[in-house]
mmCIF file of C-alpha atoms and ligand atoms in Angstrom:
data_model
loop_
_atom_site.group_PDB
_atom_site.id
_atom_site.type_symbol
_atom_site.label_atom_id
_atom_site.label_comp_id
_atom_site.label_asym_id
_atom_site.label_seq_id
_atom_site.Cartn_x
_atom_site.Cartn_y
_atom_site.Cartn_z
ATOM 1 C CA MET A 712 11.103 -11.667 -5.609
ATOM 2 C CA PHE A 713 10.221 -10.928 -1.821
ATOM 3 C CA VAL A 714 6.573 -11.796 -0.161
ATOM 4 C CA PRO A 715 6.149 -10.051 2.745
ATOM 5 C CA HIS A 716 4.251 -11.998 5.539
ATOM 6 C CA LYS A 717 2.514 -10.269 8.463
ATOM 7 C CA PHE A 718 2.202 -12.075 11.403
ATOM 8 C CA ARG A 719 0.364 -10.686 15.049
ATOM 9 C CA LEU A 720 2.321 -10.350 17.316
ATOM 10 C CA TYR A 721 1.918 -10.544 21.787
ATOM 11 C CA PRO A 722 4.709 -8.071 23.523
ATOM 12 C CA PHE A 723 5.219 -8.847 26.634
ATOM 13 C CA ARG A 724 4.711 -5.955 29.172
ATOM 14 C CA SER A 725 8.517 -5.159 28.862
ATOM 15 C CA GLN A 726 9.343 -5.978 25.586
ATOM 16 C CA GLU A 727 6.384 -3.997 24.496
ATOM 17 C CA ARG A 728 8.450 -0.815 26.849
ATOM 18 C CA GLU A 729 11.625 -1.735 24.727
ATOM 19 C CA LEU A 730 10.355 -0.834 21.294
ATOM 20 C CA LEU A 731 8.513 1.588 22.528
ATOM 21 C CA ARG A 732 11.854 3.015 23.709
ATOM 22 C CA GLN A 733 13.820 2.018 20.380
ATOM 23 C CA PHE A 734 10.601 3.651 18.844
ATOM 24 C CA GLU A 735 11.764 7.100 20.589
ATOM 25 C CA GLU A 736 15.374 6.691 20.238
ATOM 26 C CA LEU A 737 15.068 5.658 16.487
ATOM 27 C CA ARG A 738 12.859 8.811 16.183
ATOM 28 C CA PHE A 739 15.120 11.513 17.913
ATOM 29 C CA LEU A 740 17.814 9.875 15.463
ATOM 30 C CA TRP A 741 15.934 10.765 12.977
ATOM 31 C CA ASN A 742 15.143 13.911 13.942
ATOM 32 C CA TYR A 743 18.714 15.036 15.129
ATOM 33 C CA ALA A 744 19.840 13.548 11.443
ATOM 34 C CA LEU A 745 17.763 15.671 9.830
ATOM 35 C CA GLU A 746 18.288 18.420 11.757
ATOM 36 C CA ARG A 747 22.101 18.222 10.702
ATOM 37 C CA ARG A 748 20.954 17.651 6.583
ATOM 38 C CA GLN A 749 18.911 20.873 7.025
ATOM 39 C CA GLU A 750 22.275 23.162 7.974
ATOM 40 C CA ALA A 751 23.843 22.282 5.483
ATOM 41 C CA TRP A 752 21.946 22.733 2.921
ATOM 42 C CA ARG A 753 20.768 26.116 4.437
ATOM 43 C CA LYS A 754 24.922 27.615 4.794
ATOM 44 C CA GLU A 755 26.348 26.229 3.172
ATOM 45 C CA LYS A 756 24.031 24.206 -0.198
ATOM 46 C CA ARG A 757 25.974 20.816 1.224
ATOM 47 C CA SER A 758 24.551 18.087 0.855
ATOM 48 C CA LEU A 759 25.825 15.039 3.726
ATOM 49 C CA SER A 760 26.236 12.146 2.992
ATOM 50 C CA TYR A 761 24.249 8.424 4.339
ATOM 51 C CA VAL A 762 27.918 7.196 4.646
ATOM 52 C CA GLY A 763 29.196 10.048 6.753
ATOM 53 C CA GLN A 764 26.008 10.308 9.102
ATOM 54 C CA CYS A 765 26.941 6.528 9.561
ATOM 55 C CA ARG A 766 30.040 7.134 10.599
ATOM 56 C CA ASP A 767 28.880 9.742 12.912
ATOM 57 C CA LEU A 768 26.673 6.908 14.476
ATOM 58 C CA THR A 769 28.398 4.570 14.910
ATOM 59 C CA ARG A 770 30.974 7.184 17.253
ATOM 60 C CA TRP A 771 27.385 8.128 18.647
ATOM 61 C CA ARG A 772 25.886 4.767 19.902
ATOM 62 C CA GLY A 773 30.211 4.014 21.225
ATOM 63 C CA PHE A 774 29.365 7.562 23.309
ATOM 64 C CA ASP A 775 25.832 6.861 24.329
ATOM 65 C CA LYS A 776 25.815 3.102 25.280
ATOM 66 C CA ASP A 777 22.239 3.016 26.966
ATOM 67 C CA GLY A 778 20.060 4.582 24.548
ATOM 68 C CA ILE A 779 21.156 4.786 20.834
ATOM 69 C CA GLY A 780 23.903 2.619 21.680
ATOM 70 C CA ARG A 781 21.224 0.048 23.014
ATOM 71 C CA VAL A 782 19.251 -0.434 19.101
ATOM 72 C CA ASN A 783 20.451 -3.382 16.038
ATOM 73 C CA ALA A 784 23.488 -1.018 14.102
ATOM 74 C CA GLN A 785 21.548 -2.385 10.757
ATOM 75 C CA VAL A 786 17.905 -0.948 12.552
ATOM 76 C CA ALA A 787 19.280 2.632 12.996
ATOM 77 C CA GLN A 788 21.240 3.475 9.908
ATOM 78 C CA GLU A 789 17.605 1.840 8.184
ATOM 79 C CA THR A 790 16.718 5.100 9.569
ATOM 80 C CA LEU A 791 19.519 6.631 7.878
ATOM 81 C CA ALA A 792 18.572 5.739 4.971
ATOM 82 C CA ARG A 793 15.966 6.414 4.806
ATOM 83 C CA LEU A 794 16.382 9.815 5.159
ATOM 84 C CA HIS A 795 18.650 10.245 2.224
ATOM 85 C CA ASP A 796 15.983 8.088 0.143
ATOM 86 C CA ALA A 797 14.160 11.464 1.306
ATOM 87 C CA PHE A 798 16.641 13.828 0.414
ATOM 88 C CA ARG A 799 17.739 12.060 -2.356
ATOM 89 C CA HIS A 800 14.208 13.085 -3.903
ATOM 90 C CA PHE A 801 14.547 16.748 -2.175
ATOM 91 C CA TYR A 802 17.860 17.508 -4.044
ATOM 92 C CA ARG A 803 16.128 16.586 -7.668
ATOM 93 C CA ARG A 804 13.677 18.373 -6.977
ATOM 94 C CA ALA A 805 15.332 21.609 -5.727
ATOM 95 C CA LYS A 806 17.751 21.456 -8.973
ATOM 96 C CA ALA A 807 14.674 20.676 -11.707
ATOM 97 C CA GLY A 808 13.991 24.560 -10.664
ATOM 98 C CA GLY A 809 10.976 23.885 -7.639
ATOM 99 C CA ARG A 810 10.905 24.888 -4.424
ATOM 100 C CA PRO A 811 10.058 21.605 -2.512
ATOM 101 C CA GLY A 812 9.480 21.127 1.420
ATOM 102 C CA PHE A 813 12.435 19.862 3.209
ATOM 103 C CA PRO A 814 11.281 16.414 4.621
ATOM 104 C CA ARG A 815 9.685 16.412 7.991
ATOM 105 C CA PHE A 816 10.607 16.436 11.294
ATOM 106 C CA LYS A 817 8.765 13.162 13.197
ATOM 107 C CA ARG A 818 6.562 13.218 16.377
ATOM 108 C CA GLU A 819 6.458 9.570 16.940
ATOM 109 C CA VAL A 820 7.479 7.046 15.160
ATOM 110 C CA CYS A 821 5.869 3.415 14.832
ATOM 111 C CA SER A 822 8.136 1.089 13.530
ATOM 112 C CA LEU A 823 11.824 -0.568 12.878
ATOM 113 C CA SER A 824 12.997 -2.170 10.168
ATOM 114 C CA TYR A 825 15.589 -5.087 9.890
ATOM 115 C CA PRO A 826 16.832 -4.697 6.411
ATOM 116 C CA GLN A 827 18.707 -7.880 6.628
ATOM 117 C CA ALA A 828 17.088 -10.226 8.509
ATOM 118 C CA TYR A 829 18.939 -13.183 7.981
ATOM 119 C CA GLU A 830 21.383 -12.513 11.087
ATOM 120 C CA SER A 831 19.213 -10.405 14.158
ATOM 121 C CA VAL A 832 15.936 -12.131 13.108
ATOM 122 C CA GLY A 833 14.461 -15.835 13.327
ATOM 123 C CA PHE A 834 11.446 -17.777 15.033
ATOM 124 C CA VAL A 835 12.325 -19.328 18.170
ATOM 125 C CA ASP A 836 10.180 -22.121 19.944
ATOM 126 C CA GLY A 837 8.045 -21.096 23.262
ATOM 127 C CA ARG A 838 6.556 -22.566 25.864
ATOM 128 C CA ASN A 839 4.180 -25.654 25.073
ATOM 129 C CA SER A 840 4.307 -25.772 21.283
ATOM 130 C CA THR A 841 4.156 -22.087 20.501
ATOM 131 C CA ARG A 842 6.566 -20.081 18.617
ATOM 132 C CA ARG A 843 8.652 -16.568 19.168
ATOM 133 C CA LEU A 844 10.678 -14.229 17.035
ATOM 134 C CA HIS A 845 13.608 -13.547 18.577
ATOM 135 C CA LEU A 846 14.970 -10.462 17.605
ATOM 136 C CA SER A 847 18.346 -8.806 18.527
ATOM 137 C CA ILE A 848 18.371 -6.769 22.165
ATOM 138 C CA VAL A 849 14.318 -6.594 22.486
ATOM 139 C CA GLY A 850 14.074 -10.613 22.962
ATOM 140 C CA ASP A 851 11.531 -13.641 22.406
ATOM 141 C CA ILE A 852 8.373 -11.939 21.200
ATOM 142 C CA PRO A 853 5.254 -14.554 21.243
ATOM 143 C CA ILE A 854 3.895 -14.594 17.526
ATOM 144 C CA GLU A 855 0.700 -16.624 16.418
ATOM 145 C CA VAL A 856 2.224 -18.051 12.625
ATOM 146 C CA HIS A 857 -1.348 -18.125 11.752
ATOM 147 C CA ARG A 858 -0.365 -20.076 7.996
ATOM 148 C CA THR A 859 2.859 -22.029 7.664
ATOM 149 C CA PRO A 860 5.739 -18.933 6.175
ATOM 150 C CA PRO A 861 7.602 -19.981 2.896
ATOM 151 C CA GLU A 862 10.539 -22.078 2.736
ATOM 152 C CA GLY A 863 13.603 -19.662 1.683
ATOM 153 C CA ARG A 864 15.394 -17.201 3.790
ATOM 154 C CA VAL A 865 13.921 -14.120 5.721
ATOM 155 C CA LYS A 866 14.946 -11.330 3.561
ATOM 156 C CA THR A 867 13.860 -7.634 5.545
ATOM 157 C CA CYS A 868 11.919 -8.556 9.493
ATOM 158 C CA THR A 869 9.447 -4.556 10.460
ATOM 159 C CA VAL A 870 7.930 -4.442 13.557
ATOM 160 C CA GLU A 871 5.594 -1.981 13.541
ATOM 161 C CA ARG A 872 2.563 -1.230 16.288
ATOM 162 C CA GLU A 873 -1.083 -0.140 14.989
ATOM 163 C CA GLY A 874 -3.309 1.239 17.491
ATOM 164 C CA ASP A 875 -2.274 -1.364 20.746
ATOM 165 C CA ARG A 876 -2.255 -4.303 18.123
ATOM 166 C CA TRP A 877 1.518 -5.066 17.137
ATOM 167 C CA PHE A 878 2.893 -6.896 13.685
ATOM 168 C CA ALA A 879 6.067 -8.104 12.191
ATOM 169 C CA VAL A 880 6.069 -8.292 8.386
ATOM 170 C CA LEU A 881 8.897 -10.157 7.341
ATOM 171 C CA THR A 882 9.454 -11.324 3.678
ATOM 172 C CA TYR A 883 10.781 -14.190 2.311
ATOM 173 C CA GLU A 884 12.747 -14.173 -1.084
ATOM 174 C CA GLY A 885 11.257 -16.247 -3.388
ATOM 175 C CA PRO A 886 11.655 -17.973 -6.883
ATOM 176 C CA ASP A 887 10.159 -15.585 -9.344
ATOM 177 C CA PRO A 888 6.866 -17.070 -11.518
ATOM 178 C CA ALA A 889 6.925 -18.144 -14.636
ATOM 179 C CA PRO A 890 6.206 -15.115 -16.496
ATOM 180 C CA PRO A 891 2.720 -14.792 -18.544
ATOM 181 C CA PRO A 892 2.327 -17.442 -21.551
ATOM 182 C CA ALA A 893 2.797 -16.450 -25.134
ATOM 183 C CA THR A 894 -1.004 -17.267 -25.912
ATOM 184 C CA PRO A 895 -3.450 -15.250 -25.736
ATOM 185 C CA PRO A 896 -5.771 -15.691 -22.862
ATOM 186 C CA VAL A 897 -8.513 -17.751 -21.696
ATOM 187 C CA SER A 898 -10.795 -15.704 -19.821
ATOM 188 C CA PRO A 899 -9.913 -12.236 -19.463
ATOM 189 C CA VAL A 900 -11.928 -9.169 -17.697
ATOM 190 C CA GLY A 901 -12.424 -5.960 -17.523
ATOM 191 C CA VAL A 902 -13.420 -3.996 -14.612
ATOM 192 C CA ASP A 903 -15.035 -0.724 -14.445
ATOM 193 C CA LEU A 904 -14.757 0.883 -10.521
ATOM 194 C CA GLY A 905 -16.937 3.084 -9.631
ATOM 195 C CA LEU A 906 -19.521 3.846 -6.647
ATOM 196 C CA SER A 907 -22.831 2.916 -8.053
ATOM 197 C CA HIS A 908 -21.180 -0.109 -7.914
ATOM 198 C CA LEU A 909 -18.162 -0.776 -6.540
ATOM 199 C CA ALA A 910 -17.147 -2.638 -9.288
ATOM 200 C CA ALA A 911 -18.539 -4.351 -13.607
ATOM 201 C CA LEU A 912 -17.571 -7.408 -14.420
ATOM 202 C CA SER A 913 -17.411 -7.360 -18.785
ATOM 203 C CA THR A 914 -18.920 -10.746 -17.296
ATOM 204 C CA GLY A 915 -21.941 -9.116 -15.968
ATOM 205 C CA GLU A 916 -20.937 -9.760 -11.947
ATOM 206 C CA VAL A 917 -21.586 -6.358 -10.589
ATOM 207 C CA PHE A 918 -20.056 -5.799 -7.012
ATOM 208 C CA GLU A 919 -21.858 -3.688 -4.547
ATOM 209 C CA PRO A 920 -19.921 -1.616 -2.434
ATOM 210 C CA PRO A 921 -19.243 -3.108 1.432
ATOM 211 C CA LYS A 922 -20.732 -0.311 3.965
ATOM 212 C CA PHE A 923 -18.009 -0.507 6.473
ATOM 213 C CA LEU A 924 -17.220 2.754 7.160
ATOM 214 C CA ARG A 925 -20.746 4.121 6.907
ATOM 215 C CA TRP A 926 -22.006 0.896 9.727
ATOM 216 C CA ALA A 927 -18.990 1.552 11.778
ATOM 217 C CA GLU A 928 -19.450 5.287 11.465
ATOM 218 C CA LYS A 929 -21.924 6.014 14.989
ATOM 219 C CA ARG A 930 -19.803 3.913 17.090
ATOM 220 C CA ILE A 931 -16.909 6.360 15.608
ATOM 221 C CA GLN A 932 -18.691 9.720 16.033
ATOM 222 C CA ARG A 933 -19.305 8.365 19.707
ATOM 223 C CA ALA A 934 -15.663 7.031 20.705
ATOM 224 C CA GLN A 935 -14.890 10.684 19.337
ATOM 225 C CA ARG A 936 -17.121 12.453 21.820
ATOM 226 C CA ILE A 937 -15.848 10.777 24.514
ATOM 227 C CA VAL A 938 -12.419 11.185 23.846
ATOM 228 C CA SER A 939 -12.591 14.719 23.105
ATOM 229 C CA ARG A 940 -14.697 15.130 26.783
ATOM 230 C CA ARG A 941 -11.937 13.201 28.762
ATOM 231 C CA LYS A 942 -9.507 15.780 30.552
ATOM 232 C CA LYS A 943 -6.129 16.178 28.344
ATOM 233 C CA GLY A 944 -3.537 14.036 29.679
ATOM 234 C CA SER A 945 -5.638 12.007 32.018
ATOM 235 C CA HIS A 946 -5.324 8.436 32.142
ATOM 236 C CA ASN A 947 -8.604 8.360 30.830
ATOM 237 C CA ARG A 948 -8.390 9.948 27.962
ATOM 238 C CA GLU A 949 -5.879 7.767 26.440
ATOM 239 C CA LYS A 950 -8.155 4.658 27.541
ATOM 240 C CA ALA A 951 -10.851 5.927 25.396
ATOM 241 C CA LYS A 952 -8.094 7.152 22.705
ATOM 242 C CA VAL A 953 -7.196 2.929 22.579
ATOM 243 C CA ARG A 954 -11.136 2.494 22.433
ATOM 244 C CA LEU A 955 -11.494 5.185 18.948
ATOM 245 C CA GLY A 956 -8.161 3.366 17.434
ATOM 246 C CA ARG A 957 -9.604 0.120 17.884
ATOM 247 C CA CYS A 958 -13.308 0.600 16.177
ATOM 248 C CA HIS A 959 -11.163 2.161 13.155
ATOM 249 C CA ALA A 960 -8.821 -0.618 13.069
ATOM 250 C CA LYS A 961 -11.581 -2.597 13.023
ATOM 251 C CA VAL A 962 -13.337 -0.665 9.895
ATOM 252 C CA ARG A 963 -9.655 -1.870 8.178
ATOM 253 C CA ASP A 964 -9.482 -4.775 8.421
ATOM 254 C CA GLN A 965 -12.781 -5.857 7.336
ATOM 255 C CA ARG A 966 -11.683 -2.958 3.973
ATOM 256 C CA ARG A 967 -9.045 -5.550 3.845
ATOM 257 C CA ASP A 968 -10.866 -8.575 4.326
ATOM 258 C CA PHE A 969 -13.226 -7.703 1.738
ATOM 259 C CA ALA A 970 -10.812 -6.308 -0.771
ATOM 260 C CA HIS A 971 -8.624 -9.769 -0.608
ATOM 261 C CA LYS A 972 -11.002 -12.416 -0.215
ATOM 262 C CA LEU A 973 -13.010 -10.574 -4.008
ATOM 263 C CA THR A 974 -9.493 -10.308 -5.663
ATOM 264 C CA THR A 975 -8.486 -13.780 -4.327
ATOM 265 C CA ALA A 976 -11.869 -15.555 -6.982
ATOM 266 C CA TRP A 977 -11.082 -13.045 -10.008
ATOM 267 C CA ALA A 978 -7.444 -13.929 -10.124
ATOM 268 C CA GLU A 979 -9.027 -17.790 -9.489
ATOM 269 C CA ALA A 980 -11.145 -17.439 -12.326
ATOM 270 C CA HIS A 981 -9.433 -14.963 -15.025
ATOM 271 C CA ASP A 982 -5.756 -14.946 -16.045
ATOM 272 C CA LEU A 983 -6.276 -11.015 -17.309
ATOM 273 C CA ILE A 984 -7.645 -8.991 -15.011
ATOM 274 C CA ALA A 985 -7.712 -4.598 -16.745
ATOM 275 C CA PHE A 986 -8.298 -1.985 -14.651
ATOM 276 C CA GLU A 987 -8.870 1.958 -15.905
ATOM 277 C CA ASP A 988 -5.278 3.502 -14.786
ATOM 278 C CA MET A 989 -7.336 6.693 -13.547
ATOM 279 C CA ASP A 990 -5.720 8.369 -10.947
ATOM 280 C CA LEU A 991 -7.431 7.917 -7.151
ATOM 281 C CA ARG A 992 -6.358 11.409 -5.481
ATOM 282 C CA ASP A 993 -8.697 13.322 -8.388
ATOM 283 C CA HIS A 994 -10.849 10.499 -7.010
ATOM 284 C CA MET A 995 -10.529 11.439 -3.741
ATOM 285 C CA ARG A 996 -10.709 15.897 -4.101
ATOM 286 C CA GLY A 997 -14.188 14.465 -6.425
ATOM 287 C CA ALA A 998 -17.857 15.310 -5.194
ATOM 288 C CA PHE A 999 -18.004 11.660 -2.868
ATOM 289 C CA PRO A 1000 -14.033 11.445 -1.173
ATOM 290 C CA LYS A 1001 -15.816 9.696 1.514
ATOM 291 C CA ALA A 1002 -17.493 7.124 -0.109
ATOM 292 C CA THR A 1003 -14.326 6.334 -2.468
ATOM 293 C CA ALA A 1004 -12.097 5.839 0.832
ATOM 294 C CA ASP A 1005 -15.002 3.650 1.113
ATOM 295 C CA ALA A 1006 -14.421 1.520 -1.754
ATOM 296 C CA GLY A 1007 -10.623 1.104 -1.301
ATOM 297 C CA TRP A 1008 -10.970 0.960 -5.382
ATOM 298 C CA GLY A 1009 -6.461 1.151 -4.534
ATOM 299 C CA MET A 1010 -6.077 -2.154 -2.691
ATOM 300 C CA LEU A 1011 -8.259 -3.602 -5.033
ATOM 301 C CA ARG A 1012 -5.992 -2.596 -7.919
ATOM 302 C CA GLN A 1013 -3.143 -3.426 -5.845
ATOM 303 C CA PHE A 1014 -3.993 -6.708 -4.480
ATOM 304 C CA CYS A 1015 -5.377 -7.683 -8.186
ATOM 305 C CA GLU A 1016 -1.756 -7.027 -9.403
ATOM 306 C CA TYR A 1017 0.011 -9.503 -7.369
ATOM 307 C CA LYS A 1018 -2.033 -11.718 -7.352
ATOM 308 C CA GLU A 1019 -2.165 -12.205 -10.556
ATOM 309 C CA ALA A 1020 2.114 -11.688 -10.884
ATOM 310 C CA HIS A 1021 1.617 -14.881 -8.771
ATOM 311 C CA ARG A 1022 -0.080 -16.531 -11.170
ATOM 312 C CA SER A 1023 1.626 -16.329 -14.151
ATOM 313 C CA GLY A 1024 -1.069 -13.965 -15.763
ATOM 314 C CA ARG A 1025 -1.839 -11.138 -16.494
ATOM 315 C CA TYR A 1026 -2.453 -6.877 -14.511
ATOM 316 C CA VAL A 1027 -3.891 -5.009 -17.342
ATOM 317 C CA GLU A 1028 -4.287 -1.097 -16.578
ATOM 318 C CA VAL A 1029 -5.787 0.716 -19.661
ATOM 319 C CA ALA A 1030 -6.462 4.276 -20.607
ATOM 320 C CA THR A 1031 -9.673 5.866 -19.087
ATOM 321 C CA LYS A 1032 -10.309 8.193 -21.416
ATOM 322 C CA GLY A 1033 -13.655 7.553 -22.950
ATOM 323 C CA THR A 1034 -14.361 4.469 -21.603
ATOM 324 C CA THR A 1035 -17.454 5.308 -21.072
ATOM 325 C CA GLN A 1036 -19.013 7.008 -23.819
ATOM 326 C CA THR A 1037 -17.789 4.574 -26.648
ATOM 327 C CA CYS A 1038 -19.942 1.917 -27.287
ATOM 328 C CA SER A 1039 -18.313 -1.868 -26.915
ATOM 329 C CA GLY A 1040 -19.508 -2.583 -30.307
ATOM 330 C CA CYS A 1041 -19.519 -0.219 -32.292
ATOM 331 C CA GLY A 1042 -17.257 2.087 -31.003
ATOM 332 C CA ARG A 1043 -19.066 5.328 -31.585
ATOM 333 C CA LEU A 1044 -19.233 8.078 -28.909
ATOM 334 C CA HIS A 1045 -21.997 8.594 -27.104
ATOM 335 C CA ASN A 1046 -24.577 11.817 -28.183
ATOM 336 C CA PRO A 1047 -25.119 14.237 -26.510
ATOM 337 C CA PRO A 1048 -22.878 12.601 -23.740
ATOM 338 C CA LEU A 1049 -23.851 10.178 -21.149
ATOM 339 C CA THR A 1050 -24.567 12.065 -17.351
ATOM 340 C CA LEU A 1051 -24.149 10.817 -13.938
ATOM 341 C CA LYS A 1052 -27.606 10.185 -14.018
ATOM 342 C CA ASP A 1053 -27.707 7.966 -17.799
ATOM 343 C CA ARG A 1054 -27.989 3.935 -16.026
ATOM 344 C CA THR A 1055 -28.193 2.799 -19.968
ATOM 345 C CA TYR A 1056 -25.674 2.933 -22.422
ATOM 346 C CA ASP A 1057 -28.700 2.992 -25.662
ATOM 347 C CA CYS A 1058 -26.852 3.109 -29.161
ATOM 348 C CA PRO A 1059 -28.051 3.940 -32.649
ATOM 349 C CA CYS A 1060 -26.658 0.394 -33.396
ATOM 350 C CA GLY A 1061 -29.270 -1.192 -31.412
ATOM 351 C CA LEU A 1062 -26.753 -2.322 -28.387
ATOM 352 C CA ARG A 1063 -28.301 -0.716 -24.992
ATOM 353 C CA LEU A 1064 -26.263 -2.102 -21.872
ATOM 354 C CA ASP A 1065 -26.126 -1.225 -18.055
ATOM 355 C CA ARG A 1066 -23.457 1.797 -18.778
ATOM 356 C CA ASP A 1067 -20.616 0.475 -15.927
ATOM 357 C CA LEU A 1068 -20.363 -3.196 -18.343
ATOM 358 C CA ASN A 1069 -21.224 -1.068 -21.342
ATOM 359 C CA ALA A 1070 -17.317 1.068 -19.604
ATOM 360 C CA ALA A 1071 -15.778 -2.981 -18.626
ATOM 361 C CA ARG A 1072 -15.640 -4.218 -21.422
ATOM 362 C CA ASN A 1073 -14.456 -1.275 -23.462
ATOM 363 C CA VAL A 1074 -11.184 -1.679 -20.562
ATOM 364 C CA LEU A 1075 -11.237 -5.607 -21.926
ATOM 365 C CA ALA A 1076 -11.138 -4.409 -25.377
ATOM 366 C CA ARG A 1077 -8.291 -1.870 -24.325
ATOM 367 C CA ALA A 1078 -6.369 -4.480 -22.832
ATOM 368 C CA LEU A 1079 -6.700 -7.156 -25.072
ATOM 369 C CA ALA A 1080 -5.186 -5.125 -28.244
ATOM 370 C CA ARG A 1081 -2.057 -4.667 -26.289
ATOM 371 C CA VAL A 1082 -1.808 -8.227 -25.039
ATOM 372 C CA PRO A 1083 -0.118 -10.136 -28.394
ATOM 373 C CA GLY A 1084 -2.851 -12.519 -29.880
ATOM 374 C CA GLY A 1085 -5.456 -11.704 -28.200
ATOM 375 C CA THR A 1086 -7.344 -8.835 -30.475
ATOM 376 C CA GLY A 1087 -9.666 -9.618 -32.978
ATOM 377 C CA GLU A 1088 -13.204 -9.092 -32.920
ATOM 378 C CA PHE A 1089 -12.713 -6.124 -31.095
ATOM 379 C CA THR A 1090 -11.266 -3.320 -33.700
ATOM 380 C CA PRO A 1091 -12.857 -0.331 -32.028
ATOM 381 C CA VAL A 1092 -10.086 -0.126 -29.564
ATOM 382 C CA GLU A 1093 -6.843 0.295 -32.675
ATOM 383 C CA THR A 1094 -8.891 3.380 -34.377
ATOM 384 C CA GLY A 1095 -9.078 4.885 -30.873
ATOM 385 C CA PRO A 1096 -6.758 6.825 -28.581
ATOM 386 C CA PRO A 1097 -3.503 5.260 -27.784
ATOM 387 C CA PRO A 1098 -4.333 2.811 -24.954
ATOM 388 C CA HIS A 1099 -1.494 4.190 -23.060
ATOM 389 C CA ARG A 1100 -0.220 7.031 -21.620
ATOM 390 C CA LYS A 1101 3.202 8.012 -20.934
ATOM 391 C CA GLY A 1102 5.147 6.976 -17.964
ATOM 392 C CA ARG A 1103 2.635 4.719 -17.019
ATOM 393 C CA ARG A 1104 3.029 1.199 -15.732
ATOM 394 C CA VAL A 1105 2.758 -1.706 -18.673
ATOM 395 C CA ARG A 1106 2.844 -5.258 -16.959
ATOM 396 C CA SER A 1107 4.311 -8.694 -17.378
ATOM 397 C CA TRP A 1108 3.746 -8.087 -21.551
ATOM 398 C CA LYS A 1109 7.259 -6.408 -22.429
ATOM 399 C CA GLN A 1110 8.590 -9.439 -22.600
ATOM 400 C CA GLU A 1111 7.323 -10.659 -25.796
ATOM 401 C CA PRO A 1112 8.468 -9.530 -29.761
ATOM 402 C CA PRO A 1113 6.611 -6.289 -29.978
ATOM 403 C CA SER A 1114 5.251 -7.192 -33.557
ATOM 404 C CA ALA A 1115 3.005 -10.325 -31.678
ATOM 405 C CA SER A 1116 0.451 -7.191 -30.357
ATOM 406 C CA ARG A 1117 -0.514 -6.353 -34.252
ATOM 407 C CA VAL A 1118 -0.943 -9.342 -35.526
ATOM 408 C CA ALA A 1119 -4.561 -9.155 -35.159
ATOM 409 C CA THR A 1120 -4.938 -5.903 -37.413
HETATM 410 ZN ZN1 ZN B 2584 -22.863 0.951 -30.874
#
């Protein structure tokens, strides 16, 4: 398995200039190669091959020794490979009868990738026991190695610019973690993501949404105003833009940091974490897009997934339908349906629960029904709708015999 590690880079002015020059070359390469492909498709309904474009690139690099010729060959080919990928999806959609748009031209490129970093990338010692990252052509860039990188080789390296900061993402090749054990989970938990609470756990814990964005909003607005007051193309405007970028970056960092702390704690305490498989895009179009973005649900699920995988735990996504309306005690549907205003779930069977807690318990029950040996007391789920839609990923227990999940019935 590949494990990415992100490190901060502190390039010298000259190195920064060199990286920006290479970005510009790659942007030109992308746009040029894209135009060639578009032409071939429009005029002759023909698709250009990746290999063919690479051959052209080699020739071009020979002529333009100070331009694209001074970008690592594999880095340049990686750009063509990504374009090839984009077109593959385009052709597939075109074949399916749709009218897809072409892949887009790029106004700006903010990263470059070494697909085979073994040869061209590596750590070297700098002055005063500092470290540097060696990149072919660019040189040795000062790097902050804030944590010990894992054993094993660097597989790929991506250098990227975020606002006025630089980062290197190195992926390491490591052994695959053991698959989750065939025994039932010891401390499973279901999570209901919401807006009134960020997350309600089936254990009864409740986490409030961090309102970083709203706190920082005033500052962002002020910075935005300053940008729009400055004359277009002026130095001061550029400076103001950098300041605005920093405000946004700060919010992003805080959100990510919070999500990491939360999910690490969850993954350490629970060997199974279950979420609803709701489509975040629907919610972003819904009534509270800003609050949704602020809550960072997608990050929570993504982090939980890989953190559980590393610990040989389980990450499960279950169908959303009915998790709020179903009673987690007896399986009845609430009648009349709960509205957004109803905060408690009240059932004729005697169950009275916080609505989010009830939903989290349903999520957990549905997840346990899919895990070998995990069900038993959660009978409502087996009578309910199939817990998974077609085509969604159901992780972790695929390796085990299918009969195992029926044990409980
Ligand atoms: Zn009930």
